[in-house]
PDB file of C-alpha atoms and ligand atoms in Angstrom:
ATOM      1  CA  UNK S   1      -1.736 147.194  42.770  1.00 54.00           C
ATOM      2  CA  UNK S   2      -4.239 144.452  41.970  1.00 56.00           C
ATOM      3  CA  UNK S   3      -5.144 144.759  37.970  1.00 57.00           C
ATOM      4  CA  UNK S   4      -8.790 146.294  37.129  1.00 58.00           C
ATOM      5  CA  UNK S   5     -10.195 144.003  34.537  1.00 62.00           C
ATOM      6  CA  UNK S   6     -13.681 145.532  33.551  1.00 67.00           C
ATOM      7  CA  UNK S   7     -14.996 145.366  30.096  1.00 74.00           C
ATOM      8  CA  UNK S   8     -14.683 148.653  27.936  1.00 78.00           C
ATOM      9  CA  UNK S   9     -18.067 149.081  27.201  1.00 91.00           C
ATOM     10  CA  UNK S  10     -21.396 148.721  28.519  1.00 95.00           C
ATOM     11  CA  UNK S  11     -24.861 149.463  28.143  1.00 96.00           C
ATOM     12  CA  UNK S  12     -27.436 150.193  31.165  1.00 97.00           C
ATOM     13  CA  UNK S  13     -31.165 150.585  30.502  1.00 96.00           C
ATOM     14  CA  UNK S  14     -31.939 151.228  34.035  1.00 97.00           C
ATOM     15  CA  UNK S  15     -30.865 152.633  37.543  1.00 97.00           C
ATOM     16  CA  UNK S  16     -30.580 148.988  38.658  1.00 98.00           C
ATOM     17  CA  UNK S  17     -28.836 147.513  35.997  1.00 98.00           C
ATOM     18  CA  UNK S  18     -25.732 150.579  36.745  1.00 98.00           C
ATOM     19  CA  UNK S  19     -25.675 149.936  40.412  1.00 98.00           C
ATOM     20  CA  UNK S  20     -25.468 146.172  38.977  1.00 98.00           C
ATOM     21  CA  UNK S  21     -22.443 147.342  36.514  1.00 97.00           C
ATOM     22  CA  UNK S  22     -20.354 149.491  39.868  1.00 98.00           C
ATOM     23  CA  UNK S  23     -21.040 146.467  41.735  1.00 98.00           C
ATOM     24  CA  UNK S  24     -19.358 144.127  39.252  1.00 96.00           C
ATOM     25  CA  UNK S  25     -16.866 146.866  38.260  1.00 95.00           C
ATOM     26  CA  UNK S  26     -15.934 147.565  42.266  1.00 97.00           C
ATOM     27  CA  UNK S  27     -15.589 143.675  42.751  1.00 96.00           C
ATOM     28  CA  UNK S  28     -11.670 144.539  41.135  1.00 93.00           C
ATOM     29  CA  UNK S  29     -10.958 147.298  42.686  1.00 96.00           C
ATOM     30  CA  UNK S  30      -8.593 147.189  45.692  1.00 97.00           C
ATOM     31  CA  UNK S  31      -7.339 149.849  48.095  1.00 97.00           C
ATOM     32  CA  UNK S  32      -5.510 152.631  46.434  1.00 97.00           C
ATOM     33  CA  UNK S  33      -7.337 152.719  43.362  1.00 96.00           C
ATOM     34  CA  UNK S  34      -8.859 155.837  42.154  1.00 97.00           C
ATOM     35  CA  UNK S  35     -11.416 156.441  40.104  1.00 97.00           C
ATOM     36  CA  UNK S  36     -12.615 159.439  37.953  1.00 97.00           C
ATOM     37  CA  UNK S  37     -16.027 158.877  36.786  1.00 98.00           C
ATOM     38  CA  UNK S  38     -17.164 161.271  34.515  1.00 97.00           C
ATOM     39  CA  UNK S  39     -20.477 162.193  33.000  1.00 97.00           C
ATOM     40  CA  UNK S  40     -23.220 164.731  32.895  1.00 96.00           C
ATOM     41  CA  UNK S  41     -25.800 165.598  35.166  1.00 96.00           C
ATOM     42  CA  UNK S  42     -27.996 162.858  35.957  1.00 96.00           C
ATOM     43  CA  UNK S  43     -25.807 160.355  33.974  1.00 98.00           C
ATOM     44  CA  UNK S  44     -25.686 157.799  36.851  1.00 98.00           C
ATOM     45  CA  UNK S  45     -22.573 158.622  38.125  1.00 98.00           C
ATOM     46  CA  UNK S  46     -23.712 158.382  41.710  1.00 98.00           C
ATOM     47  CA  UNK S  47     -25.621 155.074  40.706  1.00 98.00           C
ATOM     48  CA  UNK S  48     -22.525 153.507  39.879  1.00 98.00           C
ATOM     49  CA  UNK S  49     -20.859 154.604  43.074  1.00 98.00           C
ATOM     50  CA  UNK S  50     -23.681 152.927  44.714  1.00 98.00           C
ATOM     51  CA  UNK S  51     -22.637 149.613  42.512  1.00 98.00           C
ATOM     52  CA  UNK S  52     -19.092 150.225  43.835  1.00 98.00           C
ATOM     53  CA  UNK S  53     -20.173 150.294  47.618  1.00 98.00           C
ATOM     54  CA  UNK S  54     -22.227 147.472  47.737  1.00 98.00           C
ATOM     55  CA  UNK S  55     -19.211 145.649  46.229  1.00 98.00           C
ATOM     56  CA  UNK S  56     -16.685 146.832  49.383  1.00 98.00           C
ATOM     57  CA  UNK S  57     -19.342 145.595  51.576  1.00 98.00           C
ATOM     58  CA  UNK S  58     -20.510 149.129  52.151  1.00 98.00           C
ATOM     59  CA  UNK S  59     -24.113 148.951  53.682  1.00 96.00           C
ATOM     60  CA  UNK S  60     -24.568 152.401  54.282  1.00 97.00           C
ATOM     61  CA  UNK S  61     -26.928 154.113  51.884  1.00 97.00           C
ATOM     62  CA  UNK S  62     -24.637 155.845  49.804  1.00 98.00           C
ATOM     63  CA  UNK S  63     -26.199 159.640  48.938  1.00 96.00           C
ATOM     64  CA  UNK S  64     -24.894 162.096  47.053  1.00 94.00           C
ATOM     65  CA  UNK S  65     -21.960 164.258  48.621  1.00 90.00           C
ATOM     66  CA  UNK S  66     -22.531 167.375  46.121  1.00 84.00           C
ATOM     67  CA  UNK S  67     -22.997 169.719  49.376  1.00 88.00           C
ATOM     68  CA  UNK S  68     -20.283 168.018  51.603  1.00 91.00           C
ATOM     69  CA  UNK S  69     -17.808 167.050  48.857  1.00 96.00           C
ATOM     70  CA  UNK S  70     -16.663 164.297  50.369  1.00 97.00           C
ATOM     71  CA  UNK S  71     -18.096 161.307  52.071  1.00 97.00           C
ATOM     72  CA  UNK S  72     -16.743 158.373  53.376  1.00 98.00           C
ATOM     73  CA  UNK S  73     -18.249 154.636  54.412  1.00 98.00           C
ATOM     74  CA  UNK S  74     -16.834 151.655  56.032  1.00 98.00           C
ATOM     75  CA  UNK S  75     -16.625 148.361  54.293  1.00 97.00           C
ATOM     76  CA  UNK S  76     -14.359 145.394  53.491  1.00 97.00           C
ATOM     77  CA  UNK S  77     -12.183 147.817  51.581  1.00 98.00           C
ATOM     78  CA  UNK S  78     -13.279 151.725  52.820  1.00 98.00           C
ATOM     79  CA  UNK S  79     -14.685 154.213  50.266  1.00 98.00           C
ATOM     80  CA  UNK S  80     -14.006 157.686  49.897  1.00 98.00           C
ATOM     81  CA  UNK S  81     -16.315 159.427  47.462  1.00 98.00           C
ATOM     82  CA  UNK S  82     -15.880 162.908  46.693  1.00 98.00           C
ATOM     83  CA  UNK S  83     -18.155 165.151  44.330  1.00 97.00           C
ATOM     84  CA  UNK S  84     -16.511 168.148  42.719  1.00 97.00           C
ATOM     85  CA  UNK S  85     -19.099 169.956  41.450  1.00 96.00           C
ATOM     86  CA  UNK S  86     -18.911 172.628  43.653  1.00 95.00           C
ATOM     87  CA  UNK S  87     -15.696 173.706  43.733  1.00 95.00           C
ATOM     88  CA  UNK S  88     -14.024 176.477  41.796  1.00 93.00           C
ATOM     89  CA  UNK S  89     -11.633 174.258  40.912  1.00 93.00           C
ATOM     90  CA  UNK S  90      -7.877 172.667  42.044  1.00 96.00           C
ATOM     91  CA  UNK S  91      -7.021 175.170  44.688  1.00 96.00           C
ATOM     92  CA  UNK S  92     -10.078 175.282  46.463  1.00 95.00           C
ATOM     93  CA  UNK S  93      -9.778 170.940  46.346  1.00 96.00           C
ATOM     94  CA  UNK S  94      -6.059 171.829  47.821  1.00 96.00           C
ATOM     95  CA  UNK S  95      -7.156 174.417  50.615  1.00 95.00           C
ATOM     96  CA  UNK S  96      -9.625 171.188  51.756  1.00 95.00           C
ATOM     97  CA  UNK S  97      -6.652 168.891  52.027  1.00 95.00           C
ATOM     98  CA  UNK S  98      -7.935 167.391  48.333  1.00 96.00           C
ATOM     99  CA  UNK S  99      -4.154 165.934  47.964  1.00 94.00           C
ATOM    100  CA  UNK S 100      -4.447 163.341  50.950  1.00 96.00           C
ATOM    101  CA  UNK S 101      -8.082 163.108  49.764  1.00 97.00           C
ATOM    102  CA  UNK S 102      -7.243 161.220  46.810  1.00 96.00           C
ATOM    103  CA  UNK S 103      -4.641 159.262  48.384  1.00 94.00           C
ATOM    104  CA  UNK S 104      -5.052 156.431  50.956  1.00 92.00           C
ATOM    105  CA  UNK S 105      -6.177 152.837  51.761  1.00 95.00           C
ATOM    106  CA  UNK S 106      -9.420 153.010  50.252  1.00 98.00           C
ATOM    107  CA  UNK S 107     -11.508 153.052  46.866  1.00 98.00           C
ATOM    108  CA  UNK S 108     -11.593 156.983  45.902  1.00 98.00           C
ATOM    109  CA  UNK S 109     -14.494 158.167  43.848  1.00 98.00           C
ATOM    110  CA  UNK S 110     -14.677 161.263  41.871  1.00 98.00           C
ATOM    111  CA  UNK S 111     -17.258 162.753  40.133  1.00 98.00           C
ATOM    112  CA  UNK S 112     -16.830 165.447  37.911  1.00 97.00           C
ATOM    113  CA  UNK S 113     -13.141 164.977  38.263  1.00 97.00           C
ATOM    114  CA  UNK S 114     -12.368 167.002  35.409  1.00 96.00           C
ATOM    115  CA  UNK S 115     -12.623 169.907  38.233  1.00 96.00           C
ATOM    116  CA  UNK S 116      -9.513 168.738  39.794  1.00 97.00           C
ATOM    117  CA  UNK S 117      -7.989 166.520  36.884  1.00 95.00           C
ATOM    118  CA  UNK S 118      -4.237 167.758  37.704  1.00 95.00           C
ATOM    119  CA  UNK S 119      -4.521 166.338  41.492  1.00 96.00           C
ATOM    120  CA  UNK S 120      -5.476 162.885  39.898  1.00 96.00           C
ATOM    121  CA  UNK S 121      -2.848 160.355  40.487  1.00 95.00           C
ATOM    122  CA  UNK S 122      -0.931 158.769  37.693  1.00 93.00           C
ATOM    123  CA  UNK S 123      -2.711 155.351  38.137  1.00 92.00           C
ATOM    124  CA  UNK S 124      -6.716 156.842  38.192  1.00 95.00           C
ATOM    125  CA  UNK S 125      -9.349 154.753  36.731  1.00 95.00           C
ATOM    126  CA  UNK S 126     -11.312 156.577  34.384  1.00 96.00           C
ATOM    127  CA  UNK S 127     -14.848 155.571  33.618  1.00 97.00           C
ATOM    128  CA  UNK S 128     -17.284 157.759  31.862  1.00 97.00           C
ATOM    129  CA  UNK S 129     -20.888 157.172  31.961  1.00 97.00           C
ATOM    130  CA  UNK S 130     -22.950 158.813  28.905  1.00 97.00           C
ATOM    131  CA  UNK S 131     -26.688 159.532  28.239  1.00 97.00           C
ATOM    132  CA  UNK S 132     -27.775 157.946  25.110  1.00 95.00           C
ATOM    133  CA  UNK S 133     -30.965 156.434  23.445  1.00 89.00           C
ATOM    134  CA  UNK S 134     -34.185 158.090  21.868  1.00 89.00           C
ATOM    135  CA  UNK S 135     -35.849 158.464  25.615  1.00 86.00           C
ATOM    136  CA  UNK S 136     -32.523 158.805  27.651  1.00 88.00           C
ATOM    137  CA  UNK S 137     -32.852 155.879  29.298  1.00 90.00           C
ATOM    138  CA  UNK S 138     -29.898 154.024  28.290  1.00 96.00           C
ATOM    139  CA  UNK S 139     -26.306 154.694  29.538  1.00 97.00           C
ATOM    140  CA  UNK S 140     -22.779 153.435  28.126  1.00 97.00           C
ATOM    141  CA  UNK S 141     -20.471 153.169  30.791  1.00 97.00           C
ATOM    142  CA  UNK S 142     -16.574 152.821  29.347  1.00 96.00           C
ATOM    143  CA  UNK S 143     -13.531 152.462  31.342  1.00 90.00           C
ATOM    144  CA  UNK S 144     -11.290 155.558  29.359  1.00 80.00           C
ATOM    145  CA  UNK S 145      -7.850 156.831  29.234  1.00 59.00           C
ATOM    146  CA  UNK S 146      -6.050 154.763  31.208  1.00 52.00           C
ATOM    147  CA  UNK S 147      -3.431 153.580  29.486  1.00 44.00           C
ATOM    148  CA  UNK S 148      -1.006 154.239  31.361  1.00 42.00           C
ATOM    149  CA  UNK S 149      -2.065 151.564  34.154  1.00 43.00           C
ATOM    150  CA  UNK S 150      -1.671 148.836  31.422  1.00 40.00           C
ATOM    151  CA  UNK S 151      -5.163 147.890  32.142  1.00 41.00           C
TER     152      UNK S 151
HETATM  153  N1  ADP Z   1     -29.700 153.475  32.774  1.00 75.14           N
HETATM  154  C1  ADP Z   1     -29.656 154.321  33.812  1.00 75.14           C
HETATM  155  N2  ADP Z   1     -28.595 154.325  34.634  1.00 75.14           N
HETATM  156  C2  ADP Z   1     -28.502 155.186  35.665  1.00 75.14           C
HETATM  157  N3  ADP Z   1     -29.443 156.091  35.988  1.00 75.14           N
HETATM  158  C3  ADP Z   1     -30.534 156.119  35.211  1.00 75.14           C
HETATM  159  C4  ADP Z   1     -30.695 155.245  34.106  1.00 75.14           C
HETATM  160  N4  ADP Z   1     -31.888 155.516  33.515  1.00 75.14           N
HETATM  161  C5  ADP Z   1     -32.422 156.514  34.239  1.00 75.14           C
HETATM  162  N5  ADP Z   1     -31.635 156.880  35.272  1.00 75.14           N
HETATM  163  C6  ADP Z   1     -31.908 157.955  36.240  1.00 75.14           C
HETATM  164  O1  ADP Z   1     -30.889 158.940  36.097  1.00 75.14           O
HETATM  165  C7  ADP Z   1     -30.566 159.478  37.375  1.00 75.14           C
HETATM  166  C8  ADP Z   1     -29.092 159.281  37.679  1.00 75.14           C
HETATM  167  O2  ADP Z   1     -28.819 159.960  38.879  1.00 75.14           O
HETATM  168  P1  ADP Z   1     -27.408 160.002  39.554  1.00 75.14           P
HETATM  169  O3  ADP Z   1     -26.834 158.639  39.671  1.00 75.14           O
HETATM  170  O4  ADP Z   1     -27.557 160.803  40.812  1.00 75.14           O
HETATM  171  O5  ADP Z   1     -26.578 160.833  38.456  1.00 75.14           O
HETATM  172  P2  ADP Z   1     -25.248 161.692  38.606  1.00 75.14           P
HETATM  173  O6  ADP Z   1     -24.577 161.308  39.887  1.00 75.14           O
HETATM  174  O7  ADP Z   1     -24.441 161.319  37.385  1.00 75.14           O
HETATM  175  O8  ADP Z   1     -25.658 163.130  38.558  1.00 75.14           O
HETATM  176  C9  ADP Z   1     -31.447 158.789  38.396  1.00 75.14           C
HETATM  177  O9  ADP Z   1     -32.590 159.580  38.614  1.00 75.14           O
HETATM  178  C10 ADP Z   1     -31.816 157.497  37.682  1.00 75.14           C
HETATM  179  O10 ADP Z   1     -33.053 156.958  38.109  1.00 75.14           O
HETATM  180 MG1   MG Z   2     -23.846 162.385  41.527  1.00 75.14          MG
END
């Protein structure tokens, strides 16, 4: 599996500049990688995914997939992004199929993955995005817990 080189920390001050970092971030990711990509509401997780698309030659608008879970696009390297808000948790991501889901020749993205963090392969990329600044405008994305990769 090709290595994920990505800084460990970054700041955003905008929308643009996260779809900016996922675009630069997704430029090393290859098929088979997952990635959990935590953060609050409104943190920019779905920004970054955006990033992420545009970098697998995705040129579908990529939306949110909070109401059907899981989405997928076409690119040079297909993406699978999944949103687990919404479910009760591991067994309900099971009943759905969730273990092929995060398995497969594409990029997988998961937000809120903490909702099915024991169906997360060994090798998951974890990024967490968090709100910060005096107005809330800035956001520091770091690549986290992954040591296991040896990235
Ligand atoms: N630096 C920033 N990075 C990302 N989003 C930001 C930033 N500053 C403000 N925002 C706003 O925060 C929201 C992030 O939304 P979204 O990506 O859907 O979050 P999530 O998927 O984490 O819930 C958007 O409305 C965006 O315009
Ligand atoms: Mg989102």
């Amino acid at each position: 599996m090709k290595t994920v080189d990505y800084p460990p920390e970054q700041i955003s001050s905008s929308a643009r500049e996260t779809i900016l970092l996922g675009e630069e971030f997704g430029k090393s990711l290859a098929a088979g990688n997952v990635v959990a990509l935590s953060g609050g509401l409104g943190a920019g997780k779905t920004c970054f995914t955006k990033g992420i698309a545009a970098a697998l030659g995705i040129t579908e608008e990529v939306t949110s997939p909070t109401y059907t879970i899981v989405c997928e696009y076409e690119g040079f390297i297909p993406l699978r992004h999944i949103d687990a808000y919404r479910l009760s948790g591991e067994e309900d991501f099971c009943l759905m199929g969730g273990e092929e889901l995060v398995s497969g020749n594409c990029v997988v993205v998961v937000e809120w993955p903490e909702k099915i963090a024991g169906l997360l392969p060994e090798n998951t990329i974890f990024v967490d995005i968090e709100i910060c600044g005096e107005k809330k405008t800035l956001r520091r994305i770091r690549k986290t817990g992954c040591e296991h990769t040896g990235l």
